[in-house]
Short mmCIF file of C-alpha atoms in Angstrom, two decimals:
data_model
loop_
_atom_site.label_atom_id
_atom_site.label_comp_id
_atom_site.label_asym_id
_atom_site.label_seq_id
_atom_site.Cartn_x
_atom_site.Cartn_y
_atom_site.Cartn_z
CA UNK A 1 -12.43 -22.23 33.72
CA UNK A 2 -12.34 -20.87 29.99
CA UNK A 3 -10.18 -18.19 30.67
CA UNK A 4 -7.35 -20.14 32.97
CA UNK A 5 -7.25 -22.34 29.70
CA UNK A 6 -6.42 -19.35 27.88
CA UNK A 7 -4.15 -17.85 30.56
CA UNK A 8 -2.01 -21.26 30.90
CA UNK A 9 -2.07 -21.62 26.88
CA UNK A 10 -0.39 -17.67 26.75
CA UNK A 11 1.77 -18.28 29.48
CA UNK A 12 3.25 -21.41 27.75
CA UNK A 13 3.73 -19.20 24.80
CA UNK A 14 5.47 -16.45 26.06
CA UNK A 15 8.02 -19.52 28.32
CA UNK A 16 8.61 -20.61 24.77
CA UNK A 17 7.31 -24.10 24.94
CA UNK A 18 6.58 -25.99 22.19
CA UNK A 19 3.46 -25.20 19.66
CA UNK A 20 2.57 -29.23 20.07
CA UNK A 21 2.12 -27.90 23.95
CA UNK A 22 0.69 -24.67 23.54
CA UNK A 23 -2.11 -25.96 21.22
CA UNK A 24 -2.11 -29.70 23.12
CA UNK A 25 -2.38 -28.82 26.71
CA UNK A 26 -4.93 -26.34 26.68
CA UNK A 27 -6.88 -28.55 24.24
CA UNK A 28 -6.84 -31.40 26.73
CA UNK A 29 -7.98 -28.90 29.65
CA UNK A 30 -10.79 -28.20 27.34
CA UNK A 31 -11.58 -31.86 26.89
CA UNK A 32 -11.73 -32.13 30.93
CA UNK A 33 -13.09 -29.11 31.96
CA UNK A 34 -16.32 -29.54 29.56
CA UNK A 35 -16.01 -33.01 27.93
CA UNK A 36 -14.30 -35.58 30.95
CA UNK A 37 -16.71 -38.23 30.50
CA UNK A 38 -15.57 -38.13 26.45
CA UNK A 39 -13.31 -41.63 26.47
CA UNK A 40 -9.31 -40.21 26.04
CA UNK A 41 -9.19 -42.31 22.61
CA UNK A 42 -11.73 -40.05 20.58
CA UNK A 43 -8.90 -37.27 21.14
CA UNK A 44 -6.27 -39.97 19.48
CA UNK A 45 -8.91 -41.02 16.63
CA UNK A 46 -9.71 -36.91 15.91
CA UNK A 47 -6.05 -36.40 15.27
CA UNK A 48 -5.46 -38.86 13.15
CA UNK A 49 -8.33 -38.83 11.24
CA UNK A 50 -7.87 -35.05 10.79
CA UNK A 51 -5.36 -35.68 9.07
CA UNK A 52 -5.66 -38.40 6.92
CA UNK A 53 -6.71 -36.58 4.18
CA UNK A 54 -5.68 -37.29 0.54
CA UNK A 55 -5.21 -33.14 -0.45
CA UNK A 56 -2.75 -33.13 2.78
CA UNK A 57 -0.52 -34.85 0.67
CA UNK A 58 0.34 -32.10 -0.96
CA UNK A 59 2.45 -30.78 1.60
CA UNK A 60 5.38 -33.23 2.39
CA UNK A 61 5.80 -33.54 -1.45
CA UNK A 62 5.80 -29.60 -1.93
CA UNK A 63 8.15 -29.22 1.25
CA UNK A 64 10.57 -32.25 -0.44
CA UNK A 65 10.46 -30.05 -3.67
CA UNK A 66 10.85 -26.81 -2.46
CA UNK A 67 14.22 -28.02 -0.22
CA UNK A 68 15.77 -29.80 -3.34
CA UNK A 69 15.31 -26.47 -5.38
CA UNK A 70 16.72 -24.52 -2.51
CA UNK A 71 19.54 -26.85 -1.61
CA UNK A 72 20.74 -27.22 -5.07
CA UNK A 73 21.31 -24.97 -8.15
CA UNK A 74 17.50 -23.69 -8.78
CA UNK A 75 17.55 -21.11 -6.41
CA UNK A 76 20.82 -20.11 -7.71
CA UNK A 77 19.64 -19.63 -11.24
CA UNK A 78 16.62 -17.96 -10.10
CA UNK A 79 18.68 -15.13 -8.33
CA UNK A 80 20.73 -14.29 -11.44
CA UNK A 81 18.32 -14.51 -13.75
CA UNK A 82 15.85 -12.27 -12.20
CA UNK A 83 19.37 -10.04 -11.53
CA UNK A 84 20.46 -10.19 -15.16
CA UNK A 85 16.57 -9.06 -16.53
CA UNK A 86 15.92 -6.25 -14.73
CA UNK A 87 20.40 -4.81 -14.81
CA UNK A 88 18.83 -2.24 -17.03
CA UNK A 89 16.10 -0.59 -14.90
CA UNK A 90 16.60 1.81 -12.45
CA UNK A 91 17.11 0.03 -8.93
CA UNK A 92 16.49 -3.52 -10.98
CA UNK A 93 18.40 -5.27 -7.99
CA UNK A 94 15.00 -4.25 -6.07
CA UNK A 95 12.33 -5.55 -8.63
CA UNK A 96 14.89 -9.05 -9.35
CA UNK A 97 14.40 -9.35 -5.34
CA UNK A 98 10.64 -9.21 -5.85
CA UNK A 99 10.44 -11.13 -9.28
CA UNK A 100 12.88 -13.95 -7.73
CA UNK A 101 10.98 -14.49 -4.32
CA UNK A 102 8.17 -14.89 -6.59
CA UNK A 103 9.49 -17.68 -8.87
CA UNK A 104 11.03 -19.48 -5.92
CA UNK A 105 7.59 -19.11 -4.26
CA UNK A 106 6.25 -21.00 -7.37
CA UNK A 107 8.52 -24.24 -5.96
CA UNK A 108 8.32 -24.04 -2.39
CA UNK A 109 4.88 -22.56 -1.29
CA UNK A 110 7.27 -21.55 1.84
CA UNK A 111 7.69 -17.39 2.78
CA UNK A 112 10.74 -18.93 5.52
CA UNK A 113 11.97 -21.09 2.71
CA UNK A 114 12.35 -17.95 -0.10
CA UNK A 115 14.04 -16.22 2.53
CA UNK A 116 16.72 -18.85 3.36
CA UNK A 117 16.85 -19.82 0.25
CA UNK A 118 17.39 -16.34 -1.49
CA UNK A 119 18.44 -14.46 1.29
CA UNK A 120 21.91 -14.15 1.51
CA UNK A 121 22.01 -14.35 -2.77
CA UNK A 122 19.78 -11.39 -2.74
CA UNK A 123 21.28 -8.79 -0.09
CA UNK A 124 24.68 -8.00 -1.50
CA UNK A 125 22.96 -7.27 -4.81
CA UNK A 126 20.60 -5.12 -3.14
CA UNK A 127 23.31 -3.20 -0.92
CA UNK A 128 25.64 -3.03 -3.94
CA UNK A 129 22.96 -1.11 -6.17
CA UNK A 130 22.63 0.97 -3.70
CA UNK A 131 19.41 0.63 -1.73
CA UNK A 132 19.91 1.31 2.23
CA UNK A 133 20.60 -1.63 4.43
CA UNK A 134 16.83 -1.07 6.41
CA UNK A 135 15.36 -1.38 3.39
CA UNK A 136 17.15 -4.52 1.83
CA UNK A 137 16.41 -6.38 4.85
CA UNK A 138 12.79 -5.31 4.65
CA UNK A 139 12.57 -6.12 1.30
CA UNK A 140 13.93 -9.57 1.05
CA UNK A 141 11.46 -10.66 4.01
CA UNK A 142 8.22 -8.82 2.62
CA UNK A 143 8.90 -10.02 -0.94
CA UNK A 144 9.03 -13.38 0.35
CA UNK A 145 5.46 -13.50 1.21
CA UNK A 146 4.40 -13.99 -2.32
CA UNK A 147 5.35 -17.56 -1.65
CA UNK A 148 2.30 -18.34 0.73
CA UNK A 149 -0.14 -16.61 -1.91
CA UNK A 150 1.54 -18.04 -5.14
CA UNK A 151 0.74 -21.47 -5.65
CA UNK A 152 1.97 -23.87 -4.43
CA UNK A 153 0.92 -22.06 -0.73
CA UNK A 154 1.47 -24.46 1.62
CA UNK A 155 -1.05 -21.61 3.95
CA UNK A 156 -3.63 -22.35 1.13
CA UNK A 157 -3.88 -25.98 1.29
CA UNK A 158 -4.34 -26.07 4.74
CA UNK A 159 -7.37 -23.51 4.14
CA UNK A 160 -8.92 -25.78 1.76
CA UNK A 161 -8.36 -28.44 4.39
CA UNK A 162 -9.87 -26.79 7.22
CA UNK A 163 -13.02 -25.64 5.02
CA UNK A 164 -13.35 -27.66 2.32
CA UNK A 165 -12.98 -25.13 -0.29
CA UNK A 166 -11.46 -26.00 -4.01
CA UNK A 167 -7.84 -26.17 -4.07
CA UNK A 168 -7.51 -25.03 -7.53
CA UNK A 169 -9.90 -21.70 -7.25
CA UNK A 170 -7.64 -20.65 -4.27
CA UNK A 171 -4.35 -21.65 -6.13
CA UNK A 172 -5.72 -19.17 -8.80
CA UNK A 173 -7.04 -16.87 -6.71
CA UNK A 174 -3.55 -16.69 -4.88
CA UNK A 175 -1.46 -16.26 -8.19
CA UNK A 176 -3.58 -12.95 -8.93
CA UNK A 177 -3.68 -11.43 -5.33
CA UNK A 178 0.35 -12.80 -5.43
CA UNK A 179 0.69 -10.72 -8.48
CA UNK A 180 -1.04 -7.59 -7.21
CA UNK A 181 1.11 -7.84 -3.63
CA UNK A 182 4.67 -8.44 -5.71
CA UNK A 183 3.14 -5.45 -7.99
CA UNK A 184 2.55 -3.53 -4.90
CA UNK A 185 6.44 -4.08 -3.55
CA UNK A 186 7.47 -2.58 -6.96
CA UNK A 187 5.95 0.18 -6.29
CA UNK A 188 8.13 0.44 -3.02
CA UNK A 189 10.27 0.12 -4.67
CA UNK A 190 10.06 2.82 -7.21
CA UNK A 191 9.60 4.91 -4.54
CA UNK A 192 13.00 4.29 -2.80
CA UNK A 193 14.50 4.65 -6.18
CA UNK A 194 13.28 8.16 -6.80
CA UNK A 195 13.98 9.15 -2.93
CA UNK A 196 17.58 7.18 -3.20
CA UNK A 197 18.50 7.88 -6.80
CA UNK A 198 19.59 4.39 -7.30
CA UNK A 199 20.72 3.24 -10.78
CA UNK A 200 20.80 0.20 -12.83
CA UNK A 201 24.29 -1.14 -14.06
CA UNK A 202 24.31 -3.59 -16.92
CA UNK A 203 22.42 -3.01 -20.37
CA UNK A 204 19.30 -5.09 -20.94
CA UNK A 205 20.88 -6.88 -23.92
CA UNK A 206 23.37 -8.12 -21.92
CA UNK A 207 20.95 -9.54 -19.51
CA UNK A 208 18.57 -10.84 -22.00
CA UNK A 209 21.07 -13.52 -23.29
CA UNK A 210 22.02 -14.66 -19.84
CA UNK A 211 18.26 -15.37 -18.56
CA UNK A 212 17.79 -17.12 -21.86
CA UNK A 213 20.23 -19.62 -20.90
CA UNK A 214 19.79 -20.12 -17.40
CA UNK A 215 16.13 -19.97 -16.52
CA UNK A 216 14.39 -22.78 -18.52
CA UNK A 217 14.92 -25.58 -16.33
CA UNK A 218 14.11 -23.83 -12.98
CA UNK A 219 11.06 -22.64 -13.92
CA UNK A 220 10.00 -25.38 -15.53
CA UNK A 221 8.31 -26.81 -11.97
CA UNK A 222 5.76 -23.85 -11.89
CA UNK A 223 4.79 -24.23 -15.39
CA UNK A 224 4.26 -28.15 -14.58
CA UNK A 225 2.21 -27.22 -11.61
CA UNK A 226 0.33 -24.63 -12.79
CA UNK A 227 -0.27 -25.63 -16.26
CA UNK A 228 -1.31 -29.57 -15.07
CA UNK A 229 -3.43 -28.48 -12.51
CA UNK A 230 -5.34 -25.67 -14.32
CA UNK A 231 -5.79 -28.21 -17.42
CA UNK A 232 -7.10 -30.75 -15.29
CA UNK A 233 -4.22 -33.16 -16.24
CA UNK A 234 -3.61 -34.04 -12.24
CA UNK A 235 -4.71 -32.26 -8.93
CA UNK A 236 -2.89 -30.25 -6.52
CA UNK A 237 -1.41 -33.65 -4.56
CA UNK A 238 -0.18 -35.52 -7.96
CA UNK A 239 1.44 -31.59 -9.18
CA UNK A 240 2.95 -32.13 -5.63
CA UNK A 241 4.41 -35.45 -5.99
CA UNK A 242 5.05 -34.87 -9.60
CA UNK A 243 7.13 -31.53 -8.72
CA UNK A 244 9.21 -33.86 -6.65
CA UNK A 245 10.34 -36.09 -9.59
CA UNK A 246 10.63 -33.25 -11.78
CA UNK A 247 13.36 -31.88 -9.10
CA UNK A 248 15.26 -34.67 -8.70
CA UNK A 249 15.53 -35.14 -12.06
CA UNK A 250 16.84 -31.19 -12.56
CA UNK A 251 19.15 -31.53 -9.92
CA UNK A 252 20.71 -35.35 -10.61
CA UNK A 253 20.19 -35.87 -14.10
CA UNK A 254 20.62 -31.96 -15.89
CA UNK A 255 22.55 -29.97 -12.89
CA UNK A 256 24.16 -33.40 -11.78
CA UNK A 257 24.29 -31.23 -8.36
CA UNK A 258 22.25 -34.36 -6.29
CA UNK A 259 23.98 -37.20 -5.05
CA UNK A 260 22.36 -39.73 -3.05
CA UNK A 261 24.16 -38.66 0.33
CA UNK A 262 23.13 -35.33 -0.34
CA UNK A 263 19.42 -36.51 -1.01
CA UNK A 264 18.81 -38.31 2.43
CA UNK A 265 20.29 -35.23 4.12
CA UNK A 266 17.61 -33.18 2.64
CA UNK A 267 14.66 -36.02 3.06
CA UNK A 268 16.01 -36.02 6.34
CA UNK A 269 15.79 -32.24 6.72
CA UNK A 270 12.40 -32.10 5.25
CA UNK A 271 10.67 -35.05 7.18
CA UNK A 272 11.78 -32.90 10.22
CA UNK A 273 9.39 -29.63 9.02
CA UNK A 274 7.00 -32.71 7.65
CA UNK A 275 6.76 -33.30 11.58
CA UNK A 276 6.03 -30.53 13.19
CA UNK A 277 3.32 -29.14 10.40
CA UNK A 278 1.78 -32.46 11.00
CA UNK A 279 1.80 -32.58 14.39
CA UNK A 280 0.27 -28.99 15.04
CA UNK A 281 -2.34 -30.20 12.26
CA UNK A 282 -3.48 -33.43 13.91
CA UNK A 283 -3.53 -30.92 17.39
CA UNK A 284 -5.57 -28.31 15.54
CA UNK A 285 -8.01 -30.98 13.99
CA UNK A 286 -9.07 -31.56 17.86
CA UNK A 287 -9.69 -28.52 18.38
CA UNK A 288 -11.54 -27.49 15.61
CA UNK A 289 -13.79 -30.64 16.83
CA UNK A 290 -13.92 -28.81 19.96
CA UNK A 291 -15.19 -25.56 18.54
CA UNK A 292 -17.57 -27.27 16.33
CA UNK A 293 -19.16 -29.03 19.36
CA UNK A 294 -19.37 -26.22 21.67
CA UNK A 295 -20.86 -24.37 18.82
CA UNK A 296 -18.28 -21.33 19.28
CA UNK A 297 -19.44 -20.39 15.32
CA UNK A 298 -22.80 -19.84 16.54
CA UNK A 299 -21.86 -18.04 19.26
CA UNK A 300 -19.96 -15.57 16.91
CA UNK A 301 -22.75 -15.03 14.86
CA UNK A 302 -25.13 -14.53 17.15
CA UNK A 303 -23.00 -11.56 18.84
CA UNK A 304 -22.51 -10.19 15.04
CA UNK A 305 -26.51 -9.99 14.08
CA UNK A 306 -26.75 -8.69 18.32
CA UNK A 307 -24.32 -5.82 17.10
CA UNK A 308 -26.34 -5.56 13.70
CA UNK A 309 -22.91 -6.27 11.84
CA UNK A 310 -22.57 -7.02 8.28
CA UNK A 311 -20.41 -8.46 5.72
CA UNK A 312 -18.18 -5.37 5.73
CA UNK A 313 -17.72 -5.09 9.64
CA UNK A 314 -17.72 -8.65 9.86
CA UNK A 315 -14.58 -8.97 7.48
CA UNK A 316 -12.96 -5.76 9.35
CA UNK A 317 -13.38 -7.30 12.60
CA UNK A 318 -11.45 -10.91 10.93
CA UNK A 319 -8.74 -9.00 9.93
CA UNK A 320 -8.36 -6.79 13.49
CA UNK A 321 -8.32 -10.39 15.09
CA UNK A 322 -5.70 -12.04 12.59
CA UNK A 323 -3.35 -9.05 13.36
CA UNK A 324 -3.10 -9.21 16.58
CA UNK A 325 -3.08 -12.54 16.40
CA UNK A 326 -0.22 -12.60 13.87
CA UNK A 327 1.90 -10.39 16.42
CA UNK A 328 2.14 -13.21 19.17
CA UNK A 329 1.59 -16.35 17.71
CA UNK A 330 2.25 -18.76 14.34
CA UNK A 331 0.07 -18.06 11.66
CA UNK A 332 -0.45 -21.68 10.65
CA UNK A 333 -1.33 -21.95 14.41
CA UNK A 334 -3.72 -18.65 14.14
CA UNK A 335 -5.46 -20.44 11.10
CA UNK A 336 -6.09 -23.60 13.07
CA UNK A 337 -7.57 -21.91 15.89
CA UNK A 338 -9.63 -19.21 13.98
CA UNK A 339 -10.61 -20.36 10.36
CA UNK A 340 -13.24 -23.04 12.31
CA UNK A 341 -14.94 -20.26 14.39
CA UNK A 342 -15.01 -17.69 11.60
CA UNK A 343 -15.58 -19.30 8.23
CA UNK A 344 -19.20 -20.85 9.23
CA UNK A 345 -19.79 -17.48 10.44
CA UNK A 346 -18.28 -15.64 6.79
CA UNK A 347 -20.56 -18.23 5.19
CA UNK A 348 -23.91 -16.83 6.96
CA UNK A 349 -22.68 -13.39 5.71
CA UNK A 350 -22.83 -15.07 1.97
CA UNK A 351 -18.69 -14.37 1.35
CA UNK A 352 -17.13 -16.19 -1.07
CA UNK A 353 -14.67 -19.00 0.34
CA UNK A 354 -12.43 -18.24 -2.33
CA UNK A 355 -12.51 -14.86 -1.38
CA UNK A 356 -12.63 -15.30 2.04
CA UNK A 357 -9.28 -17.56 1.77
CA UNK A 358 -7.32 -14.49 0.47
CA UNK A 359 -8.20 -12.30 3.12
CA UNK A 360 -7.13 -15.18 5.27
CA UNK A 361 -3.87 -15.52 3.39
CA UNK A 362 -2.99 -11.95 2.91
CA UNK A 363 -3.32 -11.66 6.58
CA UNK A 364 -0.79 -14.23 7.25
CA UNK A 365 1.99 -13.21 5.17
CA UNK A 366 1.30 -9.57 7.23
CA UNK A 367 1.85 -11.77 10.28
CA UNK A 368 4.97 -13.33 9.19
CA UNK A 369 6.38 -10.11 8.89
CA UNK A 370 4.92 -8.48 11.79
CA UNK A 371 6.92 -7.73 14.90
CA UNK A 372 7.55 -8.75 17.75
CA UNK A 373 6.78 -12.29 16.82
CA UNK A 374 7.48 -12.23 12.91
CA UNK A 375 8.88 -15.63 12.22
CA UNK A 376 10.06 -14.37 8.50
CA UNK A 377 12.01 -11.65 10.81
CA UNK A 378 13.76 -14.28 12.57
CA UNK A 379 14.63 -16.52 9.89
CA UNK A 380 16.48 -13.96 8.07
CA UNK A 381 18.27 -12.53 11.35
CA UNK A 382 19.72 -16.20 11.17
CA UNK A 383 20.43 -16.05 7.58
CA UNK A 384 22.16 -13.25 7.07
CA UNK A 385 23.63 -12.95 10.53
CA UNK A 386 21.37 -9.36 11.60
CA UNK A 387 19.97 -8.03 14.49
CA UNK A 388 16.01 -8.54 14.69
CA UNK A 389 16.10 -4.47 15.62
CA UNK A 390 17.94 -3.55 12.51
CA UNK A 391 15.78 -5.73 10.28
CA UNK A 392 12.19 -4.26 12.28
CA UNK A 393 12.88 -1.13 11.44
CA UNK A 394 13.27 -2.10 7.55
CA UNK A 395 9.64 -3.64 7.60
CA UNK A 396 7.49 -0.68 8.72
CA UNK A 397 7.26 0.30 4.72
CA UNK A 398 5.97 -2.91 3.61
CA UNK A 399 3.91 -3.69 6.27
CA UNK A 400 2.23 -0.36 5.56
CA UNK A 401 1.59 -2.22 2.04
CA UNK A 402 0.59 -5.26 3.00
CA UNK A 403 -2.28 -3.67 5.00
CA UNK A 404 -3.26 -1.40 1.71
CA UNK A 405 -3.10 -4.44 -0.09
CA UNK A 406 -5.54 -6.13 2.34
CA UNK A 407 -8.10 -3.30 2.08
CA UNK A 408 -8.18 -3.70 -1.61
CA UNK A 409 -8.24 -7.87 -1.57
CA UNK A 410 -10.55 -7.46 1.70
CA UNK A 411 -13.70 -4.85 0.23
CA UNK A 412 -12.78 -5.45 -3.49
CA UNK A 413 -13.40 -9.27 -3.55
CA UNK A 414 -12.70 -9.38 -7.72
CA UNK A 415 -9.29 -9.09 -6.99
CA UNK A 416 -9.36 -12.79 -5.77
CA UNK A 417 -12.17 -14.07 -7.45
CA UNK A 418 -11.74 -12.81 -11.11
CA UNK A 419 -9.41 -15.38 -12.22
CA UNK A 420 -10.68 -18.29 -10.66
CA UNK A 421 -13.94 -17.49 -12.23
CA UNK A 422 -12.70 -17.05 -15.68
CA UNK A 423 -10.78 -20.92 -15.26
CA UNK A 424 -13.73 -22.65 -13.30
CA UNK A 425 -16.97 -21.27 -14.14
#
């Protein structure tokens, strides 16, 4: 029975049904193929009370923030002012791409957001300094990962949700492995630059003045969130709800770019993604009920200490699993599915959840870039107006990265834990 559940949940998949069905159906099959004399209202009361959860909060106020920035004049100035700074380096258009998906990450927690947002701003700069049109495209998707490490990662908060881990360790923890990634881009970067022989083509003087006058307002929201949360002044949900304020007020009072027709468009626009990453939560919650009952962790461990498997195969075999995984399905829906079998099981093993999180988390922004299912791959084929072939064959590179840089985050666990330590402990 187990596997036509799985067969009928991969088959609605692949017909392209909706997530709500392809996690909901099977989940219900589960509920009578093992569980039918479980009353039909327990499934209703684990949904909702999955998600009513103060910390989940966080999310409809980041999403609010993060589609203010990007439908008004923040995303703007974050283009040309990570342009402007780096004019006077060699292939700067490359390391602005990288340095502005970054900042923008910093307000939206969203990889498809920082590609919508800075996509089409970014790609004529990139193809007008002279990098190849492969590697643009490649570049403005991979570089938008940093958004779900950076905080605010909307992937994050749902890790902390699903294992109860401290939303401020893995915020810092995801600014330095966020850091290291972006670092590791630059490199790419450098690289294409010495193969290419691209040059820079303003003076840094001449850049200097023009970041000085157009950057303090946008990032003003990062060094709210960041700075309030790591000084204890508010959590992660009030830095959420208090990034939204701190928008509207950019964009109304100081831009004067918002008016109020504009504003329900976007609450409109945002209560739509509010939906759906609700819905697939309140779904996931029953099944992560489901695998907690049918003690699935166990199970897992038990064939781990049957193969004599430690800490280092164990974490090998979690991130084998997430890429695959990442190749055919959402990676918010991969987390919901796998974090409940696998954390208890990382736990046994005596892995840091903090640590543990950014293995998750670098694993999904590889999925979001992985083909054939990449969904960063089809957001900016809709963006800028590209084939999904001619933008897979510019992500090989960083993919190729993003798997180094999982190695080192993966067997090298300072990476994530250093800072967090040095704020918390």
């Amino acid at each position: 029975m187990i596997w036509l559940i799985i067969v009928v949940a991969a088959a609605m998949l692949f017909l392209g049904f909706e997530l709500l069905l392809v996690l909901g159906v099977p989940v219900y099959l589960v509920k009578l193929a093992f569980y039918g004399s479980m009353p039909d209202a327990i499934l209703l009361q684990r949904m909702i009370g999955g998600i009513n959860h103060t910390l989940l909060l966080a999310i409809p106020f980041f999403i609010f923030a993060g589609e203010l920035m990007a439908d008004g004049r923040i995303a703007r100035l974050l283009s040309r002012s990570a342009e402007s700074c780096f004019r006077g380096v060699r292939g700067g258009s490359g390391h602005a791409a990288i340095a502005a998906s970054m900042a923008f990450g910093s307000v939206s927690g969203s990889a498809p957001a920082t590609v919508a947002a800075l996509g089409r701003l970014m790609y004529p700069q990139l193809r007008g300094a002279g990098f190849g049109e492969s590697f643009s495209l490649g570049l403005i998707i991979a570089a938008a990962e940093t958004a779900l490490l950076i905080p605010p990662s909307i992937s994050l908060i749902i890790y902390g949700w699903l294992t109860g881990t401290s939303i401020s360790r893995l915020f810092a923890a995801g600014l330095a492995v966020g850091v290291v990634l972006g670092l590791a881009f630059a490199v790419l970067v450098l690289f294409e630059v010495w193969q290419r022989g691209v040059a820079g083509r303003l003076p840094r003087g001449e850049a200097a003045a023009e970041v000085v006058r157009g950057t303090v307002w946008a990032l003003g929201m990062p060094c709210i969130i960041l700075g309030g949360i790591y000084s204890g002044l508010f959590t992660a949900t009030e830095a959420a709800a208090v990034s939204v304020l701190y928008a509207v007020f950019v964009e109304a009072a100081v831009f004067r770019n918002l008016t109020l027709g504009r504003l329900v468009r976007i609450a409109q626009r945002s209560a739509v993604l509010i939906a759906v990453i609700f819905t697939l939560l309140a779904v996931g919650s029953v099944l992560a009920y489901f695998v907690t009952i049918a003690r699935i962790p166990q199970a897992v461990l038990a064939l781990m200490t049957a193969i004599d498997a430690g800490p280092l195969l164990f974490l090998l075999i979690v991130n084998v699993t997430f890429l695959v995984a990442g190749m055919f399905i959402d990676p918010g829906t991969a987390m919901l599915i796998l974090v409940p079998t696998l954390f208890p099981v990382a736990q046994s093993f005596g892995i840091d959840p903090v640590h543990f999180g950014l293995v998750i988390g670098v694993n999904v922004c590889t999925a979001m870039i992985t083909p054939p299912f990449g969904l960063d791959i089809f957001v900016a084929a809709s963006t800028l107006n590209k084939k999904v072939v001619e933008i897979t064959r510019g992500v090989w590179p960083f993919i190729v990265v993003n798997l180094i840089v999982l190695a080192i985050v993966t067997y090298v666990p300072g990476v994530a834990t250093i800072l967090p330590n040095a704020l918390f402990d």
